CSV table of N, CA and C in Angstrom, one decimal:
chain,number,residue,atom,x,y,z
M,29,MET,N,1.3,34.5,-19.1
M,29,MET,CA,0.7,34.0,-18.3
M,29,MET,C,0.0,34.9,-17.8
M,30,SER,N,-2.0,34.6,-17.9
M,30,SER,CA,-3.1,34.9,-16.2
M,30,SER,C,-2.9,35.1,-15.1
M,31,SER,N,-3.3,35.5,-13.8
M,31,SER,CA,-2.8,35.2,-12.6
M,31,SER,C,-4.2,34.0,-12.7
M,32,GLU,N,-5.1,34.0,-13.6
M,32,GLU,CA,-6.7,32.4,-13.5
M,32,GLU,C,-5.6,31.1,-13.8
M,33,GLN,N,-4.3,31.3,-15.1
M,33,GLN,CA,-4.1,29.8,-15.5
M,33,GLN,C,-2.7,29.6,-14.3
M,34,ASN,N,-2.1,30.4,-13.5
M,34,ASN,CA,-1.2,30.0,-12.9
M,34,ASN,C,-1.6,31.0,-11.5
M,35,PRO,N,-2.4,30.9,-10.5
M,35,PRO,CA,-2.9,31.6,-9.3
M,35,PRO,C,-1.8,31.3,-7.9
M,36,ALA,N,-1.1,32.3,-7.2
M,36,ALA,CA,-0.7,32.2,-6.4
M,36,ALA,C,-1.2,31.4,-5.8
M,37,SER,N,-0.1,30.3,-5.0
M,37,SER,CA,-1.4,29.6,-3.5
M,37,SER,C,-1.1,30.2,-2.3
M,38,PRO,N,-2.4,30.6,-1.9
M,38,PRO,CA,-2.5,31.5,-0.1
M,38,PRO,C,-1.3,31.1,0.6
M,39,LYS,N,-0.9,31.9,1.6
M,39,LYS,CA,-0.3,31.7,3.1
M,39,LYS,C,-0.7,31.8,4.0
M,40,SER,N,-0.7,31.2,4.6
M,40,SER,CA,-0.8,32.2,6.4
M,40,SER,C,-0.1,32.4,6.6
M,41,THR,N,-0.1,33.4,7.4
M,41,THR,CA,1.1,34.1,8.4
M,41,THR,C,1.3,33.8,9.3
M,42,GLY,N,1.6,32.7,9.5
M,42,GLY,CA,1.4,31.8,10.5
M,42,GLY,C,2.6,31.0,10.2
M,43,ASN,N,2.8,30.7,9.5
M,43,ASN,CA,3.1,29.2,8.3
M,43,ASN,C,4.2,29.3,7.4
M,44,ALA,N,4.4,31.0,6.9
M,44,ALA,CA,4.3,30.5,5.5
M,44,ALA,C,5.4,30.0,5.0
M,45,GLY,N,6.3,29.3,6.1
M,45,GLY,CA,7.2,28.4,5.8
M,45,GLY,C,6.8,27.0,5.2
M,46,ASN,N,5.9,26.8,5.8
M,46,ASN,CA,4.9,25.5,5.9
M,46,ASN,C,4.1,25.2,4.0
M,47,ALA,N,4.0,26.6,3.2
M,47,ALA,CA,2.5,26.6,2.8
M,47,ALA,C,3.8,26.0,1.8
M,48,GLY,N,2.1,25.7,0.9
M,48,GLY,CA,2.8,24.8,-0.8
M,48,GLY,C,2.6,23.5,-0.9
M,49,ASN,N,2.5,22.8,-1.6
M,49,ASN,CA,2.2,21.7,-2.1
M,49,ASN,C,3.4,20.8,-1.5
M,50,ASP,N,3.1,19.5,-1.4
M,50,ASP,CA,3.6,18.2,-1.2
M,50,ASP,C,4.1,17.4,-2.0
M,51,GLU,N,5.1,16.3,-2.3
M,51,GLU,CA,5.6,15.7,-3.6
M,51,GLU,C,4.3,15.0,-4.3
M,52,ASN,N,3.2,15.4,-3.5
M,52,ASN,CA,2.5,14.8,-4.7
M,52,ASN,C,1.0,15.8,-4.7
M,53,GLY,N,1.8,16.6,-4.6
M,53,GLY,CA,0.7,18.2,-5.1
M,53,GLY,C,-0.3,18.0,-4.2
M,54,ARG,N,-0.6,18.2,-3.7
M,54,ARG,CA,-1.3,18.2,-2.3
M,54,ARG,C,-1.3,19.3,-1.8
M,55,ASP,N,-1.9,20.4,-0.9
M,55,ASP,CA,-1.4,21.6,-0.8
M,55,ASP,C,-1.4,21.2,0.6
M,56,THR,N,-0.1,21.3,1.4
M,56,THR,CA,0.1,20.8,2.9
M,56,THR,C,-0.8,21.6,3.9
M,57,GLU,N,-1.4,23.1,3.4
M,57,GLU,CA,-1.9,23.5,4.7
M,57,GLU,C,-3.5,22.8,4.6
M,58,GLN,N,-3.8,22.0,4.0
M,58,GLN,CA,-4.9,21.1,3.8
M,58,GLN,C,-4.3,20.1,4.2
M,59,ALA,N,-4.0,19.2,4.1
M,59,ALA,CA,-3.3,17.7,5.3
M,59,ALA,C,-2.8,17.9,6.5
M,60,GLY,N,-4.0,17.4,6.6
M,60,GLY,CA,-4.3,16.4,8.1
M,60,GLY,C,-3.7,15.4,8.6
M,61,PRO,N,-4.2,14.8,9.7
M,61,PRO,CA,-3.3,13.4,9.9
M,61,PRO,C,-3.8,12.4,9.3
M,62,ARG,N,-3.2,12.1,10.1
M,62,ARG,CA,-3.6,10.6,8.9
M,62,ARG,C,-4.7,9.6,9.2
M,63,PRO,N,-5.2,9.5,8.0
M,63,PRO,CA,-7.3,8.7,8.4
M,63,PRO,C,-6.1,7.4,9.2
M,64,ARG,N,-7.1,7.0,10.3
M,64,ARG,CA,-6.7,5.4,10.7
M,64,ARG,C,-7.3,4.6,9.6
M,65,ARG,N,-8.2,4.5,8.9
M,65,ARG,CA,-8.3,3.5,8.0
M,65,ARG,C,-6.8,3.4,7.5
M,66,LEU,N,-5.7,4.2,6.8
M,66,LEU,CA,-4.8,4.5,6.4
M,66,LEU,C,-3.8,3.4,6.3
M,67,THR,N,-4.0,3.9,7.8
M,67,THR,CA,-3.4,3.2,9.1
M,67,THR,C,-3.1,2.1,9.2
M,68,TYR,N,-4.3,1.4,9.0
M,68,TYR,CA,-4.7,0.2,9.4
M,68,TYR,C,-4.8,-0.5,8.5
M,69,ALA,N,-4.7,0.1,7.2
M,69,ALA,CA,-3.9,-0.6,5.8
M,69,ALA,C,-2.9,-0.7,5.8
M,70,ALA,N,-2.1,0.0,6.2
M,70,ALA,CA,-0.5,-0.2,5.8
M,70,ALA,C,-0.3,-1.1,7.1
M,71,ALA,N,-0.5,-1.0,8.0
M,71,ALA,CA,-0.4,-2.4,9.0
M,71,ALA,C,-0.3,-3.4,8.1
M,72,LEU,N,-2.0,-3.8,7.7
M,72,LEU,CA,-2.0,-5.2,7.6
M,72,LEU,C,-0.9,-5.6,6.1
M,73,VAL,N,-0.8,-5.0,5.0
M,73,VAL,CA,0.1,-4.5,4.5
M,73,VAL,C,1.0,-5.2,4.7
M,74,GLY,N,1.7,-4.3,5.5
M,74,GLY,CA,3.0,-4.5,5.6
M,74,GLY,C,3.2,-5.3,6.9
M,75,LEU,N,2.5,-6.1,7.3
M,75,LEU,CA,2.1,-7.7,7.7
M,75,LEU,C,2.3,-8.1,6.9
M,76,GLU,N,1.5,-8.8,6.0
M,76,GLU,CA,2.1,-9.5,4.9
M,76,GLU,C,3.7,-9.6,4.2
M,77,GLY,N,3.5,-8.7,4.7
M,77,GLY,CA,5.0,-8.4,4.0
M,77,GLY,C,6.3,-9.2,4.5
M,78,LEU,N,6.2,-8.6,5.8
M,78,LEU,CA,6.8,-9.4,6.9
M,78,LEU,C,6.5,-11.0,7.1
M,79,ALA,N,5.2,-11.5,6.8
M,79,ALA,CA,4.9,-13.4,6.9
M,79,ALA,C,5.8,-14.2,5.2
M,80,LEU,N,5.9,-12.8,4.7
M,80,LEU,CA,6.8,-13.1,3.1
M,80,LEU,C,8.1,-13.5,3.2
M,81,VAL,N,8.8,-12.5,4.5
M,81,VAL,CA,9.5,-12.0,3.9
M,81,VAL,C,10.5,-13.9,5.7
M,82,VAL,N,9.9,-14.0,6.5
M,82,VAL,CA,9.5,-14.7,7.6
M,82,VAL,C,9.6,-17.1,6.8
M,83,GLY,N,8.3,-16.2,6.1
M,83,GLY,CA,8.5,-17.3,5.2
M,83,GLY,C,9.9,-17.8,4.0
M,84,GLY,N,10.0,-16.6,3.7
M,84,GLY,CA,11.2,-16.8,2.7
M,84,GLY,C,12.9,-16.9,3.9
M,85,LEU,N,13.0,-16.6,4.1
M,85,LEU,CA,13.5,-17.4,4.9
M,85,LEU,C,13.4,-18.5,6.0
M,86,TRP,N,12.6,-18.8,6.4
M,86,TRP,CA,12.5,-20.2,6.7
M,86,TRP,C,12.7,-20.9,5.5
M,87,ILE,N,12.6,-21.5,4.4
M,87,ILE,CA,12.1,-22.2,3.3
M,87,ILE,C,14.1,-22.1,2.8
M,88,LEU,N,14.4,-20.9,3.1
M,88,LEU,CA,16.5,-20.6,3.2
M,88,LEU,C,17.3,-21.8,4.0
M,89,VAL,N,16.5,-21.3,5.5
M,89,VAL,CA,16.8,-22.2,6.5
M,89,VAL,C,17.0,-23.7,6.5
M,90,LEU,N,15.9,-24.1,6.0
M,90,LEU,CA,15.7,-25.2,5.4
M,90,LEU,C,16.7,-25.9,5.0
M,91,GLY,N,16.8,-25.0,3.6
M,91,GLY,CA,16.6,-25.6,2.1
M,91,GLY,C,18.5,-25.8,2.2
M,92,PHE,N,19.6,-25.0,3.1
M,92,PHE,CA,20.7,-25.0,3.9
M,92,PHE,C,21.1,-25.7,4.7
M,93,THR,N,20.2,-26.2,6.1
M,93,THR,CA,20.9,-27.6,7.0
M,93,THR,C,19.6,-28.6,6.9
M,94,GLY,N,18.8,-28.7,6.4
M,94,GLY,CA,18.5,-29.8,6.1
M,94,GLY,C,18.2,-30.4,5.3
M,95,ASP,N,17.2,-31.6,4.9
M,95,ASP,CA,17.8,-31.7,4.1
M,95,ASP,C,16.3,-32.5,2.8
M,96,PRO,N,16.0,-30.9,1.9
M,96,PRO,CA,15.2,-30.9,1.1
M,96,PRO,C,15.5,-32.0,0.3
M,97,ASP,N,14.0,-31.9,-1.0
M,97,ASP,CA,14.1,-32.9,-2.2
M,97,ASP,C,15.6,-32.1,-2.8
M,98,ASP,N,15.1,-31.5,-2.8
M,98,ASP,CA,16.1,-30.6,-4.1
M,98,ASP,C,16.2,-29.0,-3.6
M,99,ARG,N,17.9,-29.2,-2.9
M,99,ARG,CA,18.3,-27.8,-2.3
M,99,ARG,C,17.9,-26.8,-3.0
M,100,GLN,N,18.5,-26.7,-4.3
M,100,GLN,CA,18.3,-25.4,-5.7
M,100,GLN,C,17.1,-25.2,-5.0
M,101,GLN,N,16.0,-25.9,-5.7
M,101,GLN,CA,14.8,-24.8,-5.6
M,101,GLN,C,13.9,-24.8,-4.6
M,102,ALA,N,15.3,-25.1,-3.1
M,102,ALA,CA,14.7,-24.5,-1.4
M,102,ALA,C,14.9,-22.8,-1.8
M,103,VAL,N,15.9,-23.2,-2.1
M,103,VAL,CA,16.8,-22.1,-2.4
M,103,VAL,C,15.9,-20.6,-2.6
M,104,THR,N,15.7,-21.5,-4.2
M,104,THR,CA,15.4,-20.5,-5.3
M,104,THR,C,14.0,-19.2,-4.4
M,105,GLY,N,13.6,-20.6,-4.0
M,105,GLY,CA,12.1,-20.3,-3.4
M,105,GLY,C,11.6,-19.8,-2.5
M,106,GLY,N,12.9,-20.1,-1.3
M,106,GLY,CA,13.3,-18.9,0.0
M,106,GLY,C,13.8,-17.7,-0.8
M,107,VAL,N,14.5,-17.4,-1.5
M,107,VAL,CA,15.2,-15.9,-2.4
M,107,VAL,C,14.1,-15.2,-2.8
M,108,THR,N,12.7,-16.4,-3.9
M,108,THR,CA,11.4,-15.9,-4.1
M,108,THR,C,11.1,-15.2,-3.1
M,109,LEU,N,10.5,-15.7,-2.1
M,109,LEU,CA,9.8,-14.9,-1.4
M,109,LEU,C,10.0,-13.6,-0.7
M,110,VAL,N,12.1,-14.2,-0.2
M,110,VAL,CA,12.0,-12.8,0.2
M,110,VAL,C,12.0,-11.3,-0.4
M,111,VAL,N,11.7,-11.7,-1.5
M,111,VAL,CA,11.7,-10.4,-3.1
M,111,VAL,C,10.6,-10.3,-3.3
M,112,LEU,N,10.2,-11.0,-3.8
M,112,LEU,CA,7.8,-10.2,-3.4
M,112,LEU,C,7.2,-9.7,-2.3
M,113,ALA,N,9.0,-9.6,-1.2
M,113,ALA,CA,8.1,-9.2,0.1
M,113,ALA,C,8.4,-7.5,-0.2
M,114,LEU,N,9.1,-8.0,-0.9
M,114,LEU,CA,10.1,-6.1,-1.0
M,114,LEU,C,8.0,-5.4,-1.6
M,115,LEU,N,7.2,-5.4,-2.7
M,115,LEU,CA,6.4,-5.5,-2.9
M,115,LEU,C,4.9,-4.6,-1.6
M,116,PRO,N,5.1,-5.8,-1.7
M,116,PRO,CA,4.5,-4.7,-0.2
M,116,PRO,C,4.3,-4.2,1.1
M,117,LEU,N,5.8,-5.0,1.2
M,117,LEU,CA,6.8,-3.4,2.0
M,117,LEU,C,7.1,-2.3,2.3
M,118,LEU,N,7.6,-2.2,0.8
M,118,LEU,CA,7.3,-1.1,0.3
M,118,LEU,C,5.8,-0.5,0.5
M,119,ALA,N,5.0,-0.7,-0.4
M,119,ALA,CA,3.7,-0.4,-1.0
M,119,ALA,C,3.3,0.2,0.7
M,120,ALA,N,3.4,-1.2,2.2
M,120,ALA,CA,2.7,0.0,3.3
M,120,ALA,C,3.5,1.1,4.0
M,121,ARG,N,5.0,1.5,3.3
M,121,ARG,CA,5.3,3.6,3.5
M,121,ARG,C,4.9,4.0,3.3
M,122,GLY,N,5.2,4.0,2.1
M,122,GLY,CA,4.3,4.7,1.6
M,122,GLY,C,2.7,4.9,1.4
M,123,LEU,N,2.2,3.9,2.2
M,123,LEU,CA,0.4,3.8,2.5
M,123,LEU,C,1.0,5.0,4.7
M,124,LEU,N,2.1,4.9,4.9
M,124,LEU,CA,2.5,5.3,6.1
M,124,LEU,C,2.5,6.6,6.1
M,125,GLY,N,3.5,7.1,4.7
M,125,GLY,CA,3.5,8.5,4.2
M,125,GLY,C,2.6,9.2,3.5
M,126,CYS,N,1.1,8.3,3.4
M,126,CYS,CA,0.2,9.2,2.0
M,126,CYS,C,0.8,9.5,1.2
M,127,ARG,N,1.2,8.5,0.2
M,127,ARG,CA,2.2,8.9,-1.4
M,127,ARG,C,1.1,7.6,-1.7
M,128,SER,N,0.7,8.4,-3.2
M,128,SER,CA,-0.6,8.1,-4.1
M,128,SER,C,-0.3,7.3,-4.6
M,129,TRP,N,1.6,6.9,-5.0
M,129,TRP,CA,1.7,6.2,-5.6
M,129,TRP,C,1.8,4.7,-4.6
M,130,SER,N,1.3,4.1,-4.0
M,130,SER,CA,1.3,2.9,-3.0
M,130,SER,C,0.3,2.3,-3.0
M,131,ARG,N,-1.0,3.0,-3.0
M,131,ARG,CA,-2.5,2.3,-2.9
M,131,ARG,C,-2.1,1.5,-4.7
M,132,GLY,N,-1.5,1.1,-5.5
M,132,GLY,CA,-1.5,0.4,-6.3
M,132,GLY,C,-0.8,-1.1,-6.5
M,133,PRO,N,-0.1,-0.9,-5.8
M,133,PRO,CA,1.0,-2.4,-5.2
M,133,PRO,C,0.0,-2.8,-3.6
M,134,ALA,N,0.0,-1.4,-3.4
M,134,ALA,CA,-0.9,-2.5,-1.9
M,134,ALA,C,-2.1,-3.0,-2.7
M,135,VAL,N,-2.5,-2.9,-3.5
M,135,VAL,CA,-4.2,-3.0,-4.5
M,135,VAL,C,-3.6,-4.5,-5.3
M,136,ILE,N,-2.2,-4.6,-5.9
M,136,ILE,CA,-2.2,-5.6,-6.3
M,136,ILE,C,-1.4,-6.6,-5.4
M,137,THR,N,-0.8,-6.4,-4.6
M,137,THR,CA,-0.4,-7.0,-3.3
M,137,THR,C,-1.4,-8.1,-2.2
M,138,GLN,N,-2.9,-7.5,-2.1
M,138,GLN,CA,-3.6,-8.1,-1.9
M,138,GLN,C,-4.3,-8.8,-3.3
M,139,ILE,N,-4.8,-8.4,-4.1
M,139,ILE,CA,-5.3,-9.5,-5.1
M,139,ILE,C,-4.8,-10.8,-6.0
M,140,MET,N,-3.1,-10.1,-5.4
M,140,MET,CA,-2.7,-12.1,-5.6
M,140,MET,C,-2.0,-12.5,-4.5
M,141,ALA,N,-3.0,-12.2,-3.3
M,141,ALA,CA,-2.6,-13.0,-2.2
M,141,ALA,C,-3.7,-13.8,-2.5
M,142,LEU,N,-4.7,-12.9,-2.7
M,142,LEU,CA,-6.5,-13.9,-2.4
M,142,LEU,C,-6.6,-15.6,-3.3
M,143,PRO,N,-5.9,-15.7,-4.8
M,143,PRO,CA,-6.1,-17.2,-4.9
M,143,PRO,C,-4.7,-18.0,-4.3
M,144,VAL,N,-4.1,-17.6,-3.4
M,144,VAL,CA,-3.1,-17.9,-2.3
M,144,VAL,C,-3.7,-19.2,-1.6
M,145,ALA,N,-5.1,-17.8,-0.8
M,145,ALA,CA,-5.3,-17.6,0.3
M,145,ALA,C,-6.7,-19.4,0.0
M,146,TYR,N,-6.3,-19.3,-1.3
M,146,TYR,CA,-8.0,-20.8,-1.9
M,146,TYR,C,-7.1,-21.3,-1.5
M,147,ASN,N,-5.6,-21.1,-2.3
M,147,ASN,CA,-5.3,-22.8,-2.9
M,147,ASN,C,-5.2,-23.3,-1.8
M,148,LEU,N,-4.8,-22.6,-0.8
M,148,LEU,CA,-4.8,-22.9,1.0
M,148,LEU,C,-5.4,-23.8,1.3
M,149,LEU,N,-6.9,-23.4,1.2
M,149,LEU,CA,-8.5,-23.7,1.7
M,149,LEU,C,-8.5,-24.7,1.2
M,150,GLN,N,-8.0,-25.3,0.6
M,150,GLN,CA,-8.2,-26.4,-1.1
M,150,GLN,C,-7.7,-27.3,-0.5
M,151,ALA,N,-6.6,-26.9,0.9
M,151,ALA,CA,-5.5,-27.9,1.3
M,151,ALA,C,-6.1,-29.8,2.3
M,152,ASP,N,-5.6,-30.1,2.8
M,152,ASP,CA,-6.0,-31.0,3.6
M,152,ASP,C,-4.9,-31.3,4.9
M,153,SER,N,-5.3,-29.9,5.0
M,153,SER,CA,-4.2,-29.8,6.4
M,153,SER,C,-4.2,-28.3,7.6
M,154,MET,N,-3.2,-28.8,8.0
M,154,MET,CA,-2.3,-27.3,8.5
M,154,MET,C,-2.9,-25.9,8.1
M,155,ALA,N,-2.9,-26.4,6.5
M,155,ALA,CA,-3.2,-24.8,6.1
M,155,ALA,C,-3.9,-23.7,6.1
M,156,ILE,N,-5.1,-24.8,6.3
M,156,ILE,CA,-6.5,-24.4,6.1
M,156,ILE,C,-6.4,-22.9,7.0
M,157,PRO,N,-5.8,-22.8,8.7
M,157,PRO,CA,-5.9,-21.8,9.2
M,157,PRO,C,-5.1,-20.7,8.5
M,158,ALA,N,-3.8,-20.8,7.8
M,158,ALA,CA,-3.8,-20.1,7.5
M,158,ALA,C,-4.0,-19.5,6.1
M,159,GLY,N,-5.0,-19.8,5.3
M,159,GLY,CA,-5.9,-20.0,3.7
M,159,GLY,C,-6.6,-18.6,4.7
M,160,ILE,N,-7.5,-18.9,5.6
M,160,ILE,CA,-8.7,-18.3,6.2
M,160,ILE,C,-7.7,-16.8,6.8
M,161,ALA,N,-6.8,-17.4,7.3
M,161,ALA,CA,-6.5,-15.8,7.5
M,161,ALA,C,-5.7,-14.7,7.1
M,162,LEU,N,-4.9,-16.0,5.9
M,162,LEU,CA,-4.7,-14.5,4.9
M,162,LEU,C,-5.9,-13.8,4.0
M,163,ALA,N,-6.8,-14.9,3.9
M,163,ALA,CA,-7.8,-14.8,2.9
M,163,ALA,C,-9.0,-12.7,3.6
M,164,ALA,N,-9.1,-14.0,4.9
M,164,ALA,CA,-9.0,-12.5,5.6
M,164,ALA,C,-8.4,-11.2,5.7
M,165,THR,N,-7.3,-11.2,5.6
M,165,THR,CA,-6.6,-10.1,5.7
M,165,THR,C,-6.0,-9.5,4.6
M,166,ALA,N,-6.4,-10.6,3.4
M,166,ALA,CA,-6.5,-9.1,1.8
M,166,ALA,C,-8.3,-8.5,2.3
M,167,ILE,N,-8.5,-9.2,2.5
M,167,ILE,CA,-10.5,-9.0,2.0
M,167,ILE,C,-10.4,-7.5,3.1
M,168,ALA,N,-10.3,-7.4,4.1
M,168,ALA,CA,-9.4,-6.3,5.0
M,168,ALA,C,-8.7,-5.7,4.4
M,169,ALA,N,-7.9,-5.8,4.2
M,169,ALA,CA,-6.7,-4.5,3.7
M,169,ALA,C,-7.6,-4.1,1.8
M,170,LEU,N,-8.1,-4.8,1.1
M,170,LEU,CA,-8.5,-4.2,0.2
M,170,LEU,C,-9.7,-2.9,0.7
M,171,VAL,N,-10.8,-3.5,0.9
M,171,VAL,CA,-11.8,-2.8,1.8
M,171,VAL,C,-11.2,-1.3,2.5
M,172,LEU,N,-10.2,-1.6,3.5
M,172,LEU,CA,-9.5,-0.7,4.2
M,172,LEU,C,-9.4,0.4,2.5
M,173,ILE,N,-8.4,0.0,1.5
M,173,ILE,CA,-7.3,0.8,0.8
M,173,ILE,C,-8.6,1.2,-0.9
M,174,VAL,N,-9.5,1.0,-0.6
M,174,VAL,CA,-10.1,1.9,-1.2
M,174,VAL,C,-10.9,2.3,-1.4
M,175,ASN,N,-11.4,2.6,0.2
M,175,ASN,CA,-12.4,3.4,0.7
M,175,ASN,C,-12.5,4.6,0.1
M,176,GLY,N,-13.6,5.6,0.8
M,176,GLY,CA,-13.6,7.2,-0.3
M,176,GLY,C,-12.4,8.1,1.1
M,177,GLU,N,-11.8,7.2,2.6
M,177,GLU,CA,-11.1,8.9,3.0
M,177,GLU,C,-10.4,8.4,2.9
M,178,THR,N,-10.0,6.5,2.6
M,178,THR,CA,-8.2,6.9,2.5
M,178,THR,C,-7.6,6.5,1.2
M,179,THR,N,-8.8,6.7,-0.2
M,179,THR,CA,-8.8,7.7,-1.2
M,179,THR,C,-8.6,9.0,-1.3
M,180,ARG,N,-8.8,9.3,0.0
M,180,ARG,CA,-8.8,11.1,-0.3
M,180,ARG,C,-7.3,11.6,0.5
M,181,ALA,N,-7.5,10.7,1.2
M,181,ALA,CA,-5.7,11.5,1.9
M,181,ALA,C,-4.9,10.8,1.3
M,182,LEU,N,-4.5,10.4,0.4
M,182,LEU,CA,-3.9,9.4,-0.3
M,182,LEU,C,-3.5,10.6,-2.1
M,183,GLY,N,-4.9,11.5,-2.5
M,183,GLY,CA,-5.2,12.7,-3.2
M,183,GLY,C,-5.3,11.6,-4.6
M,184,ILE,N,-6.1,10.9,-3.9
M,184,ILE,CA,-6.3,10.1,-5.4
M,184,ILE,C,-7.0,10.5,-6.2
M,185,ARG,N,-7.7,10.9,-7.4
M,185,ARG,CA,-8.9,11.6,-7.9
M,185,ARG,C,-9.5,10.8,-8.4
M,186,GLY,N,-10.8,10.3,-9.1
M,186,GLY,CA,-12.0,9.5,-9.6
M,186,GLY,C,-11.3,9.9,-11.0
M,187,PRO,N,-11.8,9.5,-12.2
M,187,PRO,CA,-11.0,9.0,-13.4
M,187,PRO,C,-12.1,10.4,-14.2
M,188,GLY,N,-13.4,10.8,-13.6
M,188,GLY,CA,-13.9,12.1,-14.0
M,188,GLY,C,-13.6,13.3,-13.2
M,189,ASN,N,-13.3,12.8,-12.5
M,189,ASN,CA,-12.6,14.4,-11.4
M,189,ASN,C,-11.7,14.6,-11.5
M,190,ALA,N,-10.7,13.8,-12.5
M,190,ALA,CA,-9.5,14.6,-13.2
M,190,ALA,C,-9.5,15.3,-14.2
M,191,GLN,N,-10.1,15.4,-15.6
M,191,GLN,CA,-10.0,16.4,-16.2
M,191,GLN,C,-10.4,18.2,-15.5
M,192,ASP,N,-11.5,18.1,-14.1
M,192,ASP,CA,-12.1,19.1,-13.8
M,192,ASP,C,-10.8,19.6,-12.9
M,193,ALA,N,-10.5,19.2,-12.3
M,193,ALA,CA,-9.4,19.5,-11.6
M,193,ALA,C,-8.3,20.4,-11.7
M,194,ASP,N,-7.9,19.5,-12.6
M,194,ASP,CA,-7.2,20.0,-13.9
M,194,ASP,C,-7.3,21.2,-14.5
M,195,SER,N,-8.7,21.6,-14.7
M,195,SER,CA,-8.8,22.9,-15.5
M,195,SER,C,-9.5,23.6,-14.7
M,196,ALA,N,-9.7,23.4,-13.9
M,196,ALA,CA,-10.3,24.3,-12.4
M,196,ALA,C,-8.7,25.2,-12.1
M,197,GLY,N,-7.9,24.3,-11.3
M,197,GLY,CA,-6.5,25.0,-10.8
M,197,GLY,C,-6.7,24.7,-9.7
M,198,PRO,N,-5.8,25.0,-9.1
M,198,PRO,CA,-6.0,25.0,-7.6
M,198,PRO,C,-6.9,25.6,-6.3
M,199,LYS,N,-7.7,24.6,-5.7
M,199,LYS,CA,-9.1,25.5,-5.1
M,199,LYS,C,-8.0,26.4,-3.6
M,200,ARG,N,-8.6,27.6,-3.4
M,200,ARG,CA,-8.4,28.5,-2.5
M,200,ARG,C,-9.3,28.5,-1.8
M,201,ARG,N,-8.4,28.4,-1.0
M,201,ARG,CA,-9.5,28.1,1.0
M,201,ARG,C,-9.8,29.8,1.6
M,202,PRO,N,-11.2,30.0,1.7
M,202,PRO,CA,-11.7,30.2,1.9
M,202,PRO,C,-10.6,32.1,3.6
């Protein structure tokens, strides 16, 4: 195997123990602080997850203590919301940790939130402000998640750049 196919990673003398790649394959020497946009996106996604947990627990409590039309349906709905909350909560944690896998679940959560927001906006009740808040949160989170700075911080390459980066090997710093 030649040195061009598997070049040694450069290590600085001051922090040789920290040099190398993280679990996402990014060079840890080049990894800087987490961009603010990524932190804001993680906060919005986490907020949606917490809202799902609160809503699910609320439905569960009402199902057990109140007088629902169908207790089994209320309990099932509450449990479903709590379980669905795991997706955005895990995505938010991954975004905070700059994990590239977390962008997919975060985007899926926002795409799923938009039809829910639309249905809330169609209601003639107090659900309209909730629909406005959900739509604004989902759109803002989507914009932050697909932002170029966020994408670079997560180590995600575009479809045209994946082969070029793999064939060129790791970049060396001057």
